[in-house]
Amino acid sequence: MARFDNSYSKFVAFAKVALPLASLVLLATLFLFARGKEIGISIPYADVDLETLAREQRIEGPSFATVTRDGAELEISADVVRPDLSTPDVINSTIVRGALRMPDNGSVTLKADDGVIDGPAQIAELSGHVEIETSTGYTITSERIATLLDVSKIESPGTVEAAGPAGDLTAGSMEISQDPETDAYLLVFKNGVKLIYQP
């Protein structure tokens, strides 16, 4: 057995045995107490119907943005889009929102319950309760509108109701487009326009 002549050597020999034993005791204590706190903890899972997700193809919260040939910025977004299984490159949308910002600082915002976007035809058809607001102060409602994706043109082929600076009006159709002669953007009501003028 080794003999130690001074206290420093005795301390080193003691530490070689005591410190590893102390570290083992600390590790064992950590594992024992940590296991007791894991009881009742569960991993959170999303509340979704996995069968429906596997059966349906859809994207939630997508957005589409482009610049038209006349320089306007067009943005369309939806809560949910699904591909049309019968027609390629066509998607069906739910709760659609859109914005058209013209180069002359005018703007139009759109809201609709449903929409169909046809990529090859470069057209988006919105239906349900469609609401249009213009930067010139008009609020227009219709059951259906169509907006082109490559040029600044929005039209409603059916009846529209509008409220604006001139008063309340109804019309058989409506169109927002750029005048090819003046390059100005015009809001035009057509086909049996009835205006209640408010001076």
XYZ file of C-alpha atoms in Angstrom:
199
model
C 0.000 0.000 0.000
C 1.283 3.465 -0.949
C 2.321 5.795 1.810
C 1.984 9.592 1.528
C 4.550 11.861 3.124
C 2.625 15.148 2.969
C -0.937 16.426 3.192
C -1.126 17.490 -0.468
C -0.510 13.954 -1.687
C -3.146 12.667 0.721
C -5.678 15.224 -0.609
C -4.988 14.267 -4.253
C -5.430 10.562 -3.496
C -8.709 11.261 -1.679
C -10.006 13.508 -4.500
C -9.341 10.791 -7.108
C -11.868 8.580 -5.362
C -14.328 11.112 -3.882
C -14.984 13.335 -6.913
C -16.066 10.559 -9.350
C -18.321 9.100 -6.653
C -19.901 12.533 -6.022
C -20.568 13.044 -9.757
C -22.302 9.661 -9.981
C -24.531 10.566 -7.032
C -25.478 13.907 -8.697
C -26.315 12.233 -12.026
C -28.427 9.553 -10.353
C -30.317 12.249 -8.409
C -31.026 14.260 -11.601
C -32.482 11.249 -13.401
C -34.630 10.209 -10.452
C -36.204 13.657 -9.926
C -36.621 14.396 -13.664
C -38.714 11.248 -14.231
C -41.183 12.246 -11.549
C -42.050 15.527 -13.344
C -42.863 13.924 -16.707
C -46.147 12.432 -15.476
C -49.156 14.122 -17.100
C -47.226 15.863 -19.901
C -48.583 15.093 -23.360
C -47.436 16.090 -26.833
C -49.840 18.602 -28.445
C -51.374 17.489 -31.740
C -53.233 19.580 -34.317
C -56.975 19.035 -34.245
C -57.425 17.987 -37.893
C -59.276 15.271 -39.733
C -56.445 13.241 -41.281
C -58.788 11.277 -43.557
C -60.179 14.487 -45.055
C -56.688 15.889 -45.574
C -55.595 12.712 -47.330
C -58.694 12.673 -49.569
C -58.787 16.383 -50.524
C -56.064 18.388 -52.184
C -56.024 21.931 -50.866
C -53.819 24.817 -49.811
C -54.719 27.180 -46.990
C -53.891 30.899 -47.110
C -52.233 31.190 -50.546
C -51.671 34.484 -52.371
C -50.955 35.398 -55.985
C -49.368 38.645 -57.173
C -48.568 39.943 -60.642
C -48.046 43.131 -62.629
C -50.441 43.660 -65.539
C -49.374 44.781 -69.008
C -50.457 48.347 -68.227
C -48.294 48.461 -65.067
C -50.928 47.881 -62.367
C -50.210 45.621 -59.393
C -52.746 42.830 -58.871
C -52.836 40.671 -55.743
C -55.324 37.888 -54.981
C -55.466 35.767 -51.824
C -57.881 33.207 -50.426
C -58.536 31.256 -47.253
C -58.538 27.905 -49.084
C -57.915 26.845 -52.690
C -58.591 23.442 -54.250
C -57.740 22.211 -57.754
C -60.604 21.597 -60.149
C -60.207 17.862 -60.788
C -62.125 18.053 -64.077
C -60.120 20.949 -65.588
C -56.331 21.274 -65.350
C -54.842 24.672 -64.374
C -58.129 25.819 -62.793
C -58.470 26.290 -59.035
C -61.522 26.880 -56.840
C -61.152 29.360 -53.980
C -63.063 30.172 -50.812
C -63.199 33.636 -49.148
C -61.291 35.542 -51.816
C -59.694 38.961 -51.367
C -57.991 41.061 -54.022
C -56.386 44.430 -54.635
C -55.616 46.271 -57.861
C -53.243 49.245 -57.573
C -53.050 51.364 -60.726
C -50.023 53.434 -61.819
C -52.056 56.665 -61.346
C -52.308 55.889 -57.574
C -55.923 54.703 -57.860
C -56.857 51.399 -56.252
C -59.651 48.834 -56.090
C -60.159 46.197 -53.384
C -62.270 43.072 -53.810
C -63.941 40.603 -51.450
C -65.998 37.551 -52.421
C -67.317 34.306 -50.952
C -65.990 32.114 -53.773
C -63.728 32.317 -56.781
C -62.497 30.327 -59.766
C -59.078 31.188 -61.191
C -58.344 29.988 -64.716
C -54.600 30.198 -65.368
C -54.530 29.602 -69.147
C -57.436 32.004 -69.750
C -55.873 34.611 -67.382
C -59.178 35.310 -65.633
C -60.543 35.135 -62.088
C -64.304 34.854 -61.640
C -65.603 35.819 -58.197
C -69.087 34.940 -56.985
C -71.298 34.932 -53.922
C -71.486 38.245 -52.119
C -68.905 40.281 -54.074
C -67.917 43.678 -52.684
C -65.717 46.208 -54.488
C -64.315 49.395 -52.955
C -62.587 52.053 -55.048
C -60.201 54.796 -53.980
C -62.651 57.287 -55.530
C -65.218 56.496 -52.808
C -67.507 53.925 -54.418
C -68.676 50.723 -52.722
C -70.134 48.284 -55.242
C -71.865 44.953 -54.586
C -72.735 42.238 -57.077
C -73.328 38.498 -57.233
C -70.597 37.902 -59.810
C -67.593 39.699 -61.290
C -64.696 38.774 -63.535
C -61.211 40.250 -63.376
C -58.474 39.702 -65.927
C -55.051 38.730 -64.602
C -52.923 40.200 -67.408
C -54.598 43.612 -67.883
C -56.459 46.000 -65.561
C -60.071 45.094 -66.223
C -62.846 44.224 -63.756
C -66.407 43.745 -64.935
C -69.734 42.607 -63.617
C -71.998 41.204 -66.335
C -74.988 41.258 -63.991
C -76.813 43.747 -61.796
C -74.746 45.903 -59.447
C -75.633 48.213 -56.578
C -73.316 51.049 -55.673
C -72.983 53.865 -53.173
C -70.626 56.740 -53.832
C -70.065 60.479 -53.920
C -72.868 61.009 -56.473
C -75.427 58.971 -54.509
C -76.857 55.462 -54.593
C -77.303 53.707 -57.923
C -78.183 50.418 -59.567
C -77.076 49.282 -63.013
C -77.309 46.267 -65.277
C -73.519 45.949 -65.505
C -70.276 47.658 -64.501
C -66.718 47.850 -65.787
C -63.409 49.188 -64.462
C -60.747 49.440 -67.163
C -58.131 51.663 -68.772
C -59.227 54.001 -71.567
C -56.987 53.166 -74.555
C -57.082 56.773 -75.798
C -56.334 58.684 -72.571
C -54.724 55.874 -70.466
C -57.015 56.967 -67.608
C -58.740 54.318 -65.495
C -62.524 54.568 -65.692
C -65.419 53.191 -63.647
C -68.391 52.839 -66.011
C -71.968 51.781 -65.119
C -74.107 50.547 -68.020
C -77.487 49.052 -68.974
C -80.361 50.797 -67.208
C -78.526 52.942 -64.687
C -80.778 54.364 -61.935
C -79.259 57.017 -59.704
C -80.677 58.482 -56.517
C -78.847 61.799 -56.466
C -77.807 63.215 -53.098
C -76.835 66.886 -53.483
